[in-house]
Tab-separated table of C-alpha atoms and ligand atoms in Angstrom:
chain	number	residue	atom	x	y	z
A	27	MET	CA	-8.392	35.730	24.262
A	28	THR	CA	-11.592	34.517	22.649
A	29	THR	CA	-14.355	32.704	24.450
A	30	ASP	CA	-13.426	29.577	22.543
A	31	GLU	CA	-10.003	29.573	24.010
A	32	THR	CA	-11.005	30.311	27.562
A	33	ALA	CA	-13.911	27.879	27.636
A	34	ARG	CA	-11.935	24.694	27.324
A	35	GLY	CA	-13.445	21.257	27.444
A	36	SER	CA	-16.510	19.737	25.856
A	37	ASP	CA	-18.431	23.024	25.666
A	38	SER	CA	-16.021	24.669	23.286
A	39	LYS	CA	-15.771	21.474	21.278
A	40	LYS	CA	-19.554	21.429	20.967
A	41	ASN	CA	-19.474	25.055	19.862
A	42	LEU	CA	-16.869	24.289	17.283
A	43	ASN	CA	-18.862	21.403	15.897
A	44	ALA	CA	-21.996	23.528	15.704
A	45	GLN	CA	-20.100	26.235	13.837
A	46	TRP	CA	-18.640	23.670	11.472
A	47	ALA	CA	-22.082	22.229	10.781
A	48	ALA	CA	-23.387	25.689	9.902
A	49	VAL	CA	-20.407	26.585	7.696
A	50	CYS	CA	-20.487	23.207	6.048
A	51	GLY	CA	-24.188	23.521	5.274
A	52	LEU	CA	-23.681	26.892	3.578
A	53	LEU	CA	-20.738	25.751	1.513
A	54	ARG	CA	-22.474	22.527	0.607
A	55	ALA	CA	-25.317	24.514	-0.903
A	56	GLU	CA	-22.808	26.550	-2.895
A	57	ILE	CA	-20.609	23.793	-4.291
A	58	GLY	CA	-23.082	20.950	-4.689
A	59	GLU	CA	-23.445	17.463	-3.324
A	60	ALA	CA	-20.686	15.744	-5.306
A	61	ALA	CA	-17.979	18.199	-4.329
A	62	TYR	CA	-19.255	18.186	-0.768
A	63	GLN	CA	-18.933	14.399	-0.557
A	64	SER	CA	-15.424	14.430	-2.039
A	65	TRP	CA	-13.856	17.334	-0.240
A	66	LEU	CA	-15.789	18.632	2.763
A	67	LYS	CA	-17.099	15.437	4.259
A	68	PRO	CA	-13.711	13.821	4.892
A	69	MET	CA	-12.552	16.863	6.895
A	70	THR	CA	-12.166	16.579	10.646
A	71	VAL	CA	-12.281	19.743	12.705
A	72	ARG	CA	-9.793	19.476	15.559
A	73	GLU	CA	-9.651	22.642	17.601
A	74	ILE	CA	-9.308	26.388	17.622
A	75	GLN	CA	-6.070	27.988	18.711
A	76	ALA	CA	-5.327	31.706	18.707
A	77	GLY	CA	-8.118	32.349	16.223
A	78	GLU	CA	-7.005	29.581	13.920
A	79	ILE	CA	-9.217	26.577	13.191
A	80	LYS	CA	-7.287	23.339	12.853
A	81	ILE	CA	-8.688	20.882	10.357
A	82	SER	CA	-7.198	17.614	9.185
A	83	VAL	CA	-7.793	15.622	6.009
A	84	PRO	CA	-6.631	12.148	5.013
A	85	THR	CA	-4.285	12.894	2.129
A	86	ARG	CA	-1.923	15.457	0.692
A	87	PHE	CA	-3.881	15.505	-2.543
A	88	MET	CA	-7.027	16.461	-0.661
A	89	ARG	CA	-5.308	19.130	1.347
A	90	ASP	CA	-3.834	20.766	-1.750
A	91	TRP	CA	-7.161	20.634	-3.508
A	92	ILE	CA	-9.117	22.104	-0.621
A	93	VAL	CA	-6.570	24.847	-0.072
A	94	ALA	CA	-6.657	25.737	-3.760
A	95	HIS	CA	-10.427	25.702	-4.140
A	96	TYR	CA	-12.283	26.189	-0.910
A	97	LEU	CA	-10.038	27.678	1.728
A	98	ASP	CA	-10.834	31.330	1.104
A	99	ARG	CA	-14.551	30.758	1.075
A	100	LEU	CA	-14.356	28.534	4.145
A	101	THR	CA	-12.476	31.199	6.069
A	102	GLU	CA	-14.934	33.862	5.008
A	103	LEU	CA	-17.980	31.820	5.998
A	104	TRP	CA	-16.483	30.806	9.309
A	105	GLY	CA	-15.530	34.385	10.072
A	106	LYS	CA	-19.185	35.340	9.702
A	107	GLU	CA	-20.270	32.509	11.988
A	108	ASN	CA	-17.655	33.330	14.618
A	109	PRO	CA	-15.779	36.634	14.289
A	110	ALA	CA	-12.938	35.265	16.442
A	111	VAL	CA	-11.878	33.013	13.577
A	112	LYS	CA	-9.129	34.632	11.557
A	113	ALA	CA	-7.640	31.694	9.733
A	114	ILE	CA	-8.012	28.023	8.940
A	115	ASP	CA	-5.155	25.592	8.948
A	116	ILE	CA	-5.535	22.378	6.967
A	117	ALA	CA	-3.144	19.587	7.775
A	118	ILE	CA	-2.721	16.009	6.666
A	119	GLN	CA	-3.919	13.464	9.184
A	120	SER	CA	-1.118	12.863	11.614
A	121	GLU	CA	-0.092	10.547	14.347
A	122	ARG	CA	-2.342	12.191	16.922
A	123	ASP	CA	-5.457	11.123	15.009
A	124	VAL	CA	-4.473	7.514	14.813
A	125	LEU	CA	-6.709	6.285	17.551
A	126	ALA	CA	-9.881	7.888	16.342
A	127	PRO	CA	-12.198	5.480	14.510
A	128	PRO	CA	-12.710	5.982	10.778
A	129	PRO	CA	-15.214	8.657	9.751
A	130	GLY	CA	-18.846	7.682	10.042
A	131	LYS	CA	-17.990	4.860	12.372
A	132	ARG	CA	-18.377	6.591	15.713
A	133	HIS	CA	-20.610	4.949	18.270
A	134	ALA	CA	-22.071	6.134	21.518
A	135	GLY	CA	-19.940	3.671	23.483
A	136	ASP	CA	-16.695	5.013	22.132
A	137	GLU	CA	-15.945	7.330	25.016
A	138	ALA	CA	-16.129	4.515	27.512
A	139	SER	CA	-14.138	2.101	25.441
A	140	ALA	CA	-11.544	4.763	24.774
A	141	ARG	CA	-11.125	5.204	28.509
A	142	LEU	CA	-10.882	1.481	29.042
A	143	SER	CA	-8.209	1.138	26.449
A	144	SER	CA	-6.253	4.203	27.469
A	145	HIS	CA	-3.349	2.180	28.749
A	146	GLY	CA	-2.958	0.129	25.602
A	147	ALA	CA	-3.802	3.161	23.547
A	148	LYS	CA	-0.927	5.051	25.025
A	149	TYR	CA	1.470	2.360	23.971
A	150	SER	CA	0.056	2.026	20.515
A	151	SER	CA	0.001	5.747	19.866
A	152	ASP	CA	3.631	5.873	20.910
A	153	LEU	CA	4.615	2.937	18.820
A	154	SER	CA	2.233	2.621	15.944
A	155	ALA	CA	2.628	4.489	12.686
A	156	PRO	CA	-0.407	6.451	11.453
A	157	LEU	CA	-3.114	4.568	9.574
A	158	ASP	CA	-4.634	5.739	6.338
A	159	ARG	CA	-8.348	6.257	6.853
A	160	ARG	CA	-9.174	5.133	3.367
A	161	CYS	CA	-7.516	1.774	3.840
A	162	THR	CA	-10.413	-0.256	5.240
A	163	PHE	CA	-11.892	-3.582	4.202
A	164	GLU	CA	-14.926	-1.752	2.812
A	165	GLN	CA	-12.692	0.177	0.428
A	166	PHE	CA	-10.754	-2.864	-0.724
A	167	VAL	CA	-11.879	-4.253	-4.056
A	168	VAL	CA	-11.649	-8.024	-4.114
A	169	GLY	CA	-10.768	-10.024	-7.216
A	170	LYS	CA	-9.077	-13.270	-8.139
A	171	PRO	CA	-5.511	-11.985	-7.549
A	172	ASN	CA	-6.131	-10.827	-3.974
A	173	GLU	CA	-9.129	-12.829	-2.706
A	174	PHE	CA	-7.042	-15.238	-0.676
A	175	ALA	CA	-4.998	-12.522	1.027
A	176	TYR	CA	-8.203	-10.587	1.654
A	177	ALA	CA	-10.005	-13.564	3.206
A	178	ALA	CA	-7.018	-14.368	5.403
A	179	SER	CA	-6.789	-10.759	6.582
A	180	ARG	CA	-10.483	-10.685	7.430
A	181	ARG	CA	-10.164	-13.891	9.411
A	182	VAL	CA	-7.346	-12.371	11.435
A	183	ALA	CA	-9.275	-9.159	12.037
A	184	GLU	CA	-12.438	-10.960	13.132
A	185	ALA	CA	-10.948	-13.759	15.204
A	186	ALA	CA	-10.570	-13.493	18.958
A	187	LYS	CA	-7.610	-15.885	18.880
A	188	PRO	CA	-4.993	-16.057	16.120
A	189	PRO	CA	-6.373	-18.415	13.445
A	190	PHE	CA	-2.865	-18.746	12.029
A	191	ASN	CA	0.350	-17.219	13.217
A	192	PRO	CA	1.914	-15.341	11.606
A	193	LEU	CA	-0.124	-14.166	8.671
A	194	PHE	CA	2.483	-13.492	6.026
A	195	LEU	CA	1.284	-11.303	3.129
A	196	TYR	CA	3.502	-10.953	0.147
A	197	GLY	CA	3.358	-9.491	-3.340
A	198	GLY	CA	4.812	-6.849	-5.630
A	199	VAL	CA	4.791	-3.150	-4.958
A	200	GLY	CA	1.456	-1.276	-4.936
A	201	LEU	CA	-0.776	-4.357	-4.849
A	202	GLY	CA	-2.493	-3.726	-1.512
A	203	LYS	CA	-0.360	-5.240	1.258
A	204	THR	CA	-0.290	-2.090	3.349
A	205	HIS	CA	-3.961	-1.483	2.618
A	206	LEU	CA	-4.891	-4.887	4.060
A	207	MET	CA	-2.774	-4.366	7.162
A	208	HIS	CA	-4.364	-0.992	7.842
A	209	ALA	CA	-7.777	-2.579	7.273
A	210	ILE	CA	-7.028	-5.213	9.917
A	211	ALA	CA	-5.978	-2.495	12.345
A	212	TRP	CA	-9.066	-0.329	11.712
A	213	HIS	CA	-11.349	-3.305	12.082
A	214	ILE	CA	-9.877	-4.372	15.410
A	215	ARG	CA	-9.651	-0.858	16.822
A	216	GLU	CA	-13.251	-0.271	15.936
A	217	ARG	CA	-14.746	-3.546	17.173
A	218	THR	CA	-12.474	-4.354	20.098
A	219	PRO	CA	-10.710	-1.167	21.147
A	220	LYS	CA	-9.409	-2.922	24.229
A	221	ARG	CA	-6.990	-4.875	22.099
A	222	THR	CA	-3.703	-3.169	21.317
A	223	VAL	CA	-2.767	-3.104	17.669
A	224	ILE	CA	0.572	-1.888	16.501
A	225	TYR	CA	1.375	-1.261	12.882
A	226	LEU	CA	4.959	-0.414	11.977
A	227	SER	CA	7.214	-0.471	8.967
A	228	ALA	CA	10.154	-2.813	9.380
A	229	GLU	CA	12.431	0.170	8.982
A	230	LYS	CA	10.807	1.943	11.882
A	231	PHE	CA	10.964	-1.183	13.984
A	232	MET	CA	14.673	-1.353	13.274
A	233	TYR	CA	15.197	2.323	13.935
A	234	ARG	CA	13.467	2.092	17.310
A	235	PHE	CA	15.407	-0.964	18.235
A	236	ILE	CA	18.730	0.651	17.411
A	237	ARG	CA	17.731	3.739	19.351
A	238	ALA	CA	16.812	1.598	22.344
A	239	LEU	CA	20.193	-0.074	22.138
A	240	ARG	CA	21.919	3.280	22.109
A	241	GLU	CA	19.893	4.548	25.049
A	242	GLN	CA	20.363	1.228	26.810
A	243	ASN	CA	16.640	0.945	26.991
A	244	THR	CA	16.053	-2.434	25.429
A	245	VAL	CA	14.090	-3.788	28.371
A	246	ASP	CA	11.394	-1.164	27.878
A	247	PHE	CA	11.508	-1.727	24.173
A	248	LYS	CA	10.862	-5.419	24.567
A	249	ASP	CA	8.144	-4.902	27.145
A	250	GLN	CA	6.288	-2.550	24.848
A	251	PHE	CA	6.232	-4.959	21.991
A	252	ARG	CA	5.540	-7.935	24.148
A	253	SER	CA	2.418	-6.384	25.604
A	254	VAL	CA	0.603	-5.883	22.302
A	255	ASP	CA	-2.238	-8.083	21.059
A	256	VAL	CA	-1.583	-7.674	17.375
A	257	LEU	CA	1.783	-6.708	15.955
A	258	MET	CA	2.000	-5.840	12.278
A	259	ILE	CA	5.297	-5.215	10.566
A	260	ASP	CA	5.256	-3.974	7.011
A	261	ASP	CA	7.929	-4.572	4.379
A	262	VAL	CA	10.181	-6.930	6.332
A	263	GLN	CA	12.447	-7.348	3.331
A	264	PHE	CA	14.182	-4.317	4.823
A	265	ILE	CA	15.110	-6.256	7.930
A	266	SER	CA	17.037	-8.893	6.038
A	267	GLY	CA	20.758	-8.748	6.598
A	268	LYS	CA	20.699	-6.686	9.809
A	269	ASP	CA	21.717	-9.352	12.278
A	270	SER	CA	20.995	-7.785	15.642
A	271	THR	CA	17.575	-6.590	14.515
A	272	GLN	CA	16.735	-10.021	13.170
A	273	GLU	CA	17.816	-11.518	16.452
A	274	GLU	CA	15.562	-9.160	18.378
A	275	PHE	CA	12.756	-9.620	15.942
A	276	PHE	CA	13.031	-13.356	16.310
A	277	HIS	CA	12.802	-13.211	20.106
A	278	THR	CA	9.962	-10.718	20.127
A	279	PHE	CA	8.233	-12.849	17.554
A	280	ASN	CA	8.606	-16.070	19.537
A	281	SER	CA	7.451	-14.599	22.783
A	282	LEU	CA	4.390	-13.019	21.154
A	283	VAL	CA	3.437	-16.237	19.407
A	284	ASP	CA	3.911	-18.202	22.615
A	285	GLN	CA	1.530	-15.835	24.384
A	286	GLY	CA	-1.075	-16.295	21.708
A	287	ARG	CA	-0.730	-12.824	20.220
A	288	GLN	CA	-1.329	-12.271	16.526
A	289	ILE	CA	1.466	-11.293	14.182
A	290	VAL	CA	0.987	-10.006	10.666
A	291	ILE	CA	3.903	-9.484	8.355
A	292	SER	CA	4.275	-8.243	4.813
A	293	ALA	CA	7.115	-8.451	2.335
A	294	ASP	CA	7.728	-8.180	-1.369
A	295	LYS	CA	8.791	-11.831	-1.528
A	296	SER	CA	7.835	-15.139	0.029
A	297	PRO	CA	9.657	-16.081	3.264
A	298	SER	CA	11.938	-18.502	1.440
A	299	ASP	CA	12.900	-15.924	-1.174
A	300	LEU	CA	13.838	-13.240	1.348
A	301	GLU	CA	17.541	-12.746	0.942
A	302	GLY	CA	19.741	-12.579	4.013
A	303	MET	CA	17.147	-14.059	6.383
A	304	GLU	CA	18.216	-16.598	8.933
A	305	GLU	CA	16.959	-20.142	8.412
A	306	ARG	CA	15.193	-20.367	11.746
A	307	LEU	CA	13.391	-17.088	11.119
A	308	ILE	CA	12.314	-18.270	7.677
A	309	SER	CA	10.925	-21.496	9.042
A	310	ARG	CA	9.106	-19.612	11.755
A	311	LEU	CA	7.613	-17.272	9.159
A	312	ASN	CA	6.524	-20.257	7.095
A	313	CYS	CA	4.712	-21.749	10.085
A	314	GLY	CA	1.604	-19.632	9.809
A	315	LEU	CA	-0.337	-18.793	6.695
A	316	VAL	CA	1.508	-17.422	3.680
A	317	ALA	CA	-0.812	-15.479	1.375
A	318	ASP	CA	0.360	-14.248	-1.971
A	319	ILE	CA	-1.153	-11.203	-3.745
A	320	HIS	CA	-0.825	-11.708	-7.474
A	321	ALA	CA	-0.438	-9.087	-10.189
A	322	THR	CA	-3.730	-7.374	-11.037
A	323	THR	CA	-6.016	-8.608	-13.787
A	324	TYR	CA	-7.971	-6.391	-16.157
A	325	GLU	CA	-11.216	-7.174	-14.297
A	326	LEU	CA	-9.761	-6.199	-10.937
A	327	ARG	CA	-8.275	-2.999	-12.316
A	328	LEU	CA	-11.617	-2.020	-13.813
A	329	GLY	CA	-13.381	-2.815	-10.540
A	330	ILE	CA	-10.925	-0.691	-8.579
A	331	LEU	CA	-11.308	2.227	-10.983
A	332	GLN	CA	-15.093	2.073	-10.747
A	333	SER	CA	-14.949	2.060	-6.989
A	334	LYS	CA	-12.474	4.954	-6.836
A	335	ALA	CA	-14.484	7.028	-9.301
A	336	GLU	CA	-17.529	6.479	-7.121
A	337	GLN	CA	-15.629	7.625	-4.045
A	338	LEU	CA	-14.488	10.751	-5.829
A	339	ALA	CA	-18.146	11.285	-6.755
A	340	VAL	CA	-17.328	12.108	-10.357
A	341	LYS	CA	-18.776	10.719	-13.540
A	342	VAL	CA	-16.041	9.086	-15.559
A	343	PRO	CA	-17.147	7.552	-18.877
A	344	GLN	CA	-16.950	3.760	-18.927
A	345	LYS	CA	-14.743	3.981	-22.036
A	346	VAL	CA	-12.154	5.975	-20.099
A	347	LEU	CA	-12.168	3.530	-17.186
A	348	GLU	CA	-11.709	0.627	-19.589
A	349	PHE	CA	-8.902	2.435	-21.319
A	350	LEU	CA	-7.094	3.081	-18.028
A	351	ALA	CA	-7.609	-0.523	-16.859
A	352	HIS	CA	-6.190	-1.708	-20.128
A	353	LYS	CA	-3.203	0.637	-20.185
A	354	ILE	CA	-2.016	1.071	-16.592
A	355	THR	CA	-1.116	-2.446	-15.604
A	356	ALA	CA	1.849	-2.031	-13.279
A	357	ASN	CA	0.040	-1.731	-9.940
A	358	VAL	CA	-2.911	-0.235	-8.135
A	359	ARG	CA	-1.002	2.776	-6.892
A	360	GLU	CA	-0.268	3.952	-10.431
A	361	LEU	CA	-3.786	3.169	-11.510
A	362	GLU	CA	-5.195	5.311	-8.716
A	363	GLY	CA	-2.701	8.074	-9.455
A	364	GLY	CA	-3.735	8.059	-13.098
A	365	LEU	CA	-7.414	8.371	-12.300
A	366	ASN	CA	-6.755	11.149	-9.788
A	367	ARG	CA	-4.827	13.128	-12.358
A	368	VAL	CA	-7.545	12.805	-14.968
A	369	VAL	CA	-10.213	13.884	-12.480
A	370	ALA	CA	-8.181	16.755	-11.082
A	371	HIS	CA	-7.446	18.019	-14.578
A	372	ALA	CA	-11.112	17.985	-15.561
A	373	GLN	CA	-12.137	19.802	-12.399
A	374	LEU	CA	-9.386	22.382	-12.847
A	375	VAL	CA	-10.029	23.279	-16.460
A	376	GLY	CA	-13.731	22.543	-16.130
A	377	GLY	CA	-14.077	20.270	-19.145
A	378	ASP	CA	-15.527	16.795	-19.592
A	379	ILE	CA	-13.448	13.703	-19.104
A	380	THR	CA	-12.929	12.098	-22.505
A	381	LEU	CA	-10.616	9.542	-24.019
A	382	GLU	CA	-8.668	12.360	-25.692
A	383	THR	CA	-8.104	14.428	-22.547
A	384	THR	CA	-7.152	11.245	-20.689
A	385	GLN	CA	-4.484	10.373	-23.224
A	386	GLU	CA	-3.206	13.917	-23.144
A	387	VAL	CA	-3.055	14.249	-19.369
A	388	LEU	CA	-1.405	10.868	-18.886
A	389	HIS	CA	0.916	10.671	-21.851
A	390	ASP	CA	4.052	10.166	-19.736
A	391	LEU	CA	2.466	7.504	-17.529
A	392	LEU	CA	1.016	5.666	-20.524
A	393	ARG	CA	4.372	5.626	-22.284
A	394	ALA	CA	6.099	4.177	-19.232
A	395	ASN	CA	3.465	1.436	-18.989
A	396	ASP	CA	3.738	0.639	-22.670
A	397	ARG	CA	7.368	-0.208	-22.230
A	398	ARG	CA	6.813	-2.726	-19.446
A	399	VAL	CA	7.147	-6.324	-20.506
A	400	THR	CA	5.953	-9.390	-18.638
A	401	ILE	CA	7.773	-12.686	-18.330
A	402	GLU	CA	4.854	-14.394	-20.097
A	403	GLU	CA	5.256	-12.133	-23.131
A	404	ILE	CA	8.973	-12.810	-23.187
A	405	GLN	CA	8.372	-16.545	-23.096
A	406	LYS	CA	5.821	-16.321	-25.900
A	407	ARG	CA	8.023	-14.187	-28.131
A	408	VAL	CA	11.146	-16.231	-27.574
A	409	ALA	CA	9.318	-19.524	-28.092
A	410	ALA	CA	7.845	-18.237	-31.362
A	411	HIS	CA	11.218	-16.979	-32.495
A	412	PHE	CA	12.959	-20.318	-31.935
A	413	ASN	CA	9.961	-22.313	-33.027
A	414	ILE	CA	9.408	-24.222	-29.801
A	415	ARG	CA	6.284	-24.570	-27.644
A	416	VAL	CA	5.660	-22.083	-24.835
A	417	SER	CA	5.182	-25.072	-22.520
A	418	ASP	CA	8.831	-25.936	-23.129
A	419	MET	CA	9.719	-22.806	-21.187
A	420	HIS	CA	8.382	-24.595	-18.097
A	421	SER	CA	9.251	-28.165	-19.000
A	422	ALA	CA	12.099	-30.244	-17.639
A	423	ARG	CA	13.389	-31.119	-21.119
A	424	ARG	CA	17.094	-30.483	-21.448
A	425	ALA	CA	17.674	-30.913	-25.177
A	426	ARG	CA	19.778	-28.024	-26.489
A	427	SER	CA	16.978	-27.068	-28.916
A	428	VAL	CA	14.721	-26.088	-25.991
A	429	ALA	CA	17.286	-25.398	-23.281
A	430	ARG	CA	18.988	-22.616	-25.233
A	431	PRO	CA	15.824	-20.626	-26.015
A	432	ARG	CA	14.790	-21.069	-22.405
A	433	GLN	CA	18.095	-19.538	-21.298
A	434	VAL	CA	17.589	-16.628	-23.679
A	435	ALA	CA	14.136	-16.043	-22.228
A	436	MET	CA	15.512	-16.102	-18.676
A	437	TYR	CA	18.224	-13.668	-19.685
A	438	LEU	CA	15.685	-11.293	-21.229
A	439	ALA	CA	13.427	-11.624	-18.200
A	440	LYS	CA	16.325	-10.497	-16.027
A	441	GLN	CA	17.169	-7.625	-18.373
A	442	LEU	CA	13.684	-6.339	-19.135
A	443	THR	CA	11.689	-6.868	-15.955
A	444	ALA	CA	12.202	-5.930	-12.326
A	445	ARG	CA	11.738	-9.544	-11.190
A	446	SER	CA	14.275	-11.137	-8.871
A	447	LEU	CA	16.156	-14.299	-9.789
A	448	PRO	CA	13.982	-16.556	-7.594
A	449	GLU	CA	10.824	-15.053	-9.092
A	450	ILE	CA	12.099	-15.648	-12.609
A	451	GLY	CA	13.067	-19.207	-11.724
A	452	ARG	CA	9.587	-19.858	-10.465
A	453	LYS	CA	8.034	-18.675	-13.716
A	454	PHE	CA	10.205	-21.124	-15.610
A	455	GLY	CA	8.736	-24.285	-14.180
A	456	GLY	CA	9.917	-23.715	-10.622
A	457	ARG	CA	13.622	-23.632	-11.352
A	458	ASP	CA	16.178	-22.562	-8.795
A	459	HIS	CA	17.587	-19.018	-8.854
A	460	THR	CA	21.063	-20.418	-9.527
A	461	THR	CA	19.727	-21.859	-12.799
A	462	VAL	CA	18.627	-18.372	-13.828
A	463	MET	CA	21.992	-16.962	-12.839
A	464	HIS	CA	23.690	-19.598	-14.921
A	465	ALA	CA	21.438	-18.839	-17.916
A	466	VAL	CA	22.290	-15.133	-17.723
A	467	LYS	CA	26.029	-15.894	-17.697
A	468	LYS	CA	25.690	-18.398	-20.518
A	469	VAL	CA	23.846	-15.984	-22.801
A	470	GLU	CA	26.400	-13.252	-22.132
A	471	GLU	CA	29.220	-15.646	-22.944
A	472	LEU	CA	27.623	-16.905	-26.135
A	473	SER	CA	26.832	-13.369	-27.282
A	474	GLU	CA	30.477	-12.471	-26.990
A	475	HIS	CA	31.656	-15.310	-29.189
A	476	ASP	CA	28.784	-15.796	-31.604
A	477	SER	CA	27.682	-12.671	-33.403
A	478	SER	CA	24.609	-14.192	-35.061
A	479	PHE	CA	23.393	-15.417	-31.676
A	480	ALA	CA	24.028	-11.942	-30.273
A	481	GLU	CA	21.974	-10.457	-33.096
A	482	ASP	CA	19.099	-12.826	-32.354
A	483	VAL	CA	19.050	-11.782	-28.721
A	484	GLU	CA	19.274	-8.116	-29.625
A	485	LEU	CA	16.428	-8.445	-32.115
A	486	LEU	CA	14.232	-10.128	-29.534
A	487	ARG	CA	15.015	-7.454	-27.024
A	488	ARG	CA	14.038	-4.704	-29.420
A	489	MET	CA	10.813	-6.430	-30.377
A	490	LEU	CA	9.877	-6.822	-26.745
A	491	GLU	CA	10.725	-3.262	-25.845
A	492	GLY	CA	9.001	-2.093	-29.056
B	20	LIG	P1	1.687	-2.225	-1.205
B	20	LIG	O1	1.751	-2.037	0.279
B	20	LIG	O2	1.412	-3.659	-1.591
B	20	LIG	O3	2.863	-1.666	-1.925
B	20	LIG	P2	-0.602	-0.476	-0.980
B	20	LIG	O4	-1.395	-1.231	0.004
B	20	LIG	O5	0.105	0.730	-0.497
B	20	LIG	O6	0.423	-1.439	-1.751
B	20	LIG	O7	-1.561	-0.085	-2.205
B	20	LIG	C1	-1.274	0.984	-3.107
B	20	LIG	C2	-2.526	1.812	-3.327
B	20	LIG	O8	-3.488	1.058	-4.026
B	20	LIG	C3	-3.187	2.234	-2.032
B	20	LIG	O9	-3.699	3.535	-2.203
B	20	LIG	C4	-4.307	1.234	-1.852
B	20	LIG	O10	-5.374	1.778	-1.138
B	20	LIG	C5	-4.683	0.924	-3.279
B	20	LIG	N1	-5.162	-0.458	-3.456
B	20	LIG	C6	-4.407	-1.561	-3.623
B	20	LIG	N2	-5.169	-2.651	-3.792
B	20	LIG	C7	-6.449	-2.228	-3.738
B	20	LIG	C8	-7.724	-2.877	-3.867
B	20	LIG	N3	-7.824	-4.185	-4.083
B	20	LIG	N4	-8.839	-2.111	-3.756
B	20	LIG	C9	-8.750	-0.792	-3.551
B	20	LIG	N5	-7.596	-0.116	-3.443
B	20	LIG	C10	-6.449	-0.811	-3.528
B	21	LIG	MG1	3.243	-1.129	1.362
């Protein structure tokens, strides 16, 4: 038994922190300020157990990097500081850390407020999924495509009473829905820790509900959810179709709204486009504020890259950032992944980051992005091919000369993009999804019977995929 293990309580914690400060200072001098900011600073020292120091970090990427580069030296330095330390274990932030405020945001009053909120906290730590520490409002880059969703989320986080209920955030994959929800949760937990915030994926909500049903524990289940101040459910498109869960969701939802509690929901589609949702649930979802996150623009992508490069504390040439913003257009997640790979590669092989190394490191990602086509491009190409105006793609004109090309464009949009039928309909002057379905069938039919038409369509497809 070491002294650390026998002397439990705040004393040993203080000791641990003092040791960490000393070790950190030494290593910081060795590896430099930039690396310190990126890798050491985000670490949280948890405890010592049987000679092993437990440290957690926010992401898998960070853990792998630290283990590969600094673990040996860390262990050595700590061993000198405290001979009882034999090993260091680095884990990814887990559920148990959820209630701690984000790094650098600790205040003297925290202890007291933590005690005050211990009842609510117990519930939320049982129910809430872990929050990513990097997903705060401060770290969210605002641009035209997301400014409305951002402003709405801030309102919700800052308001004492729900300014609109529910807040419904929707948009494609990797555009920042989860980030905004986590930001709301961090903000509230930090400013008003007495309020209970629960963040859950819709899948988890469903899973818990089904488990409660099986254990005949639904009363507890309902009570837990009904006693929260802010309930956030992510990716509700996964709830659609499951009747009993929808039913329960609907009741929980109503009772929370009636009690003036805030609800925040995200999905990949608007409430009306969610397939398999009950009418009454849709109309309830439409009652609050529906905020749409649009696809990224070049300016936003560049802004995000600049901010992420700053956080990583590495110098990335402007040319490279512009290149990435230009090339990786799918979503922010891929953009971030691309930058991380370029940075990690440079730090591993020790070279500079250049346009050439970037192209080399990311060749697979860049190829995949090259192949992605947007509905706008399809409309432009098809309109040019058939010699009609692009505006006719959105117009109500029904003359065969414009209706047919429009159907071809809808067909290609279905074939070449990941957009749903309602989304495609909307991009064609707000047409219904059944119109798109009809267009797809029509083009298939015509292609079967008219080989020159089929060739036209095939040619267009190849040009677009080019
Ligand atoms: P979604 O939930 O919409 O699929 P996420 O919220 O998970 O997307 O975002 C994907 C990644 O991109 C996350 O790492 C997130 O932090 C980052 N991200 C998205 N939008 C922004 C933004 N505007 N500023 C900074 N980071 C962003
Ligand atoms: Mg998400």
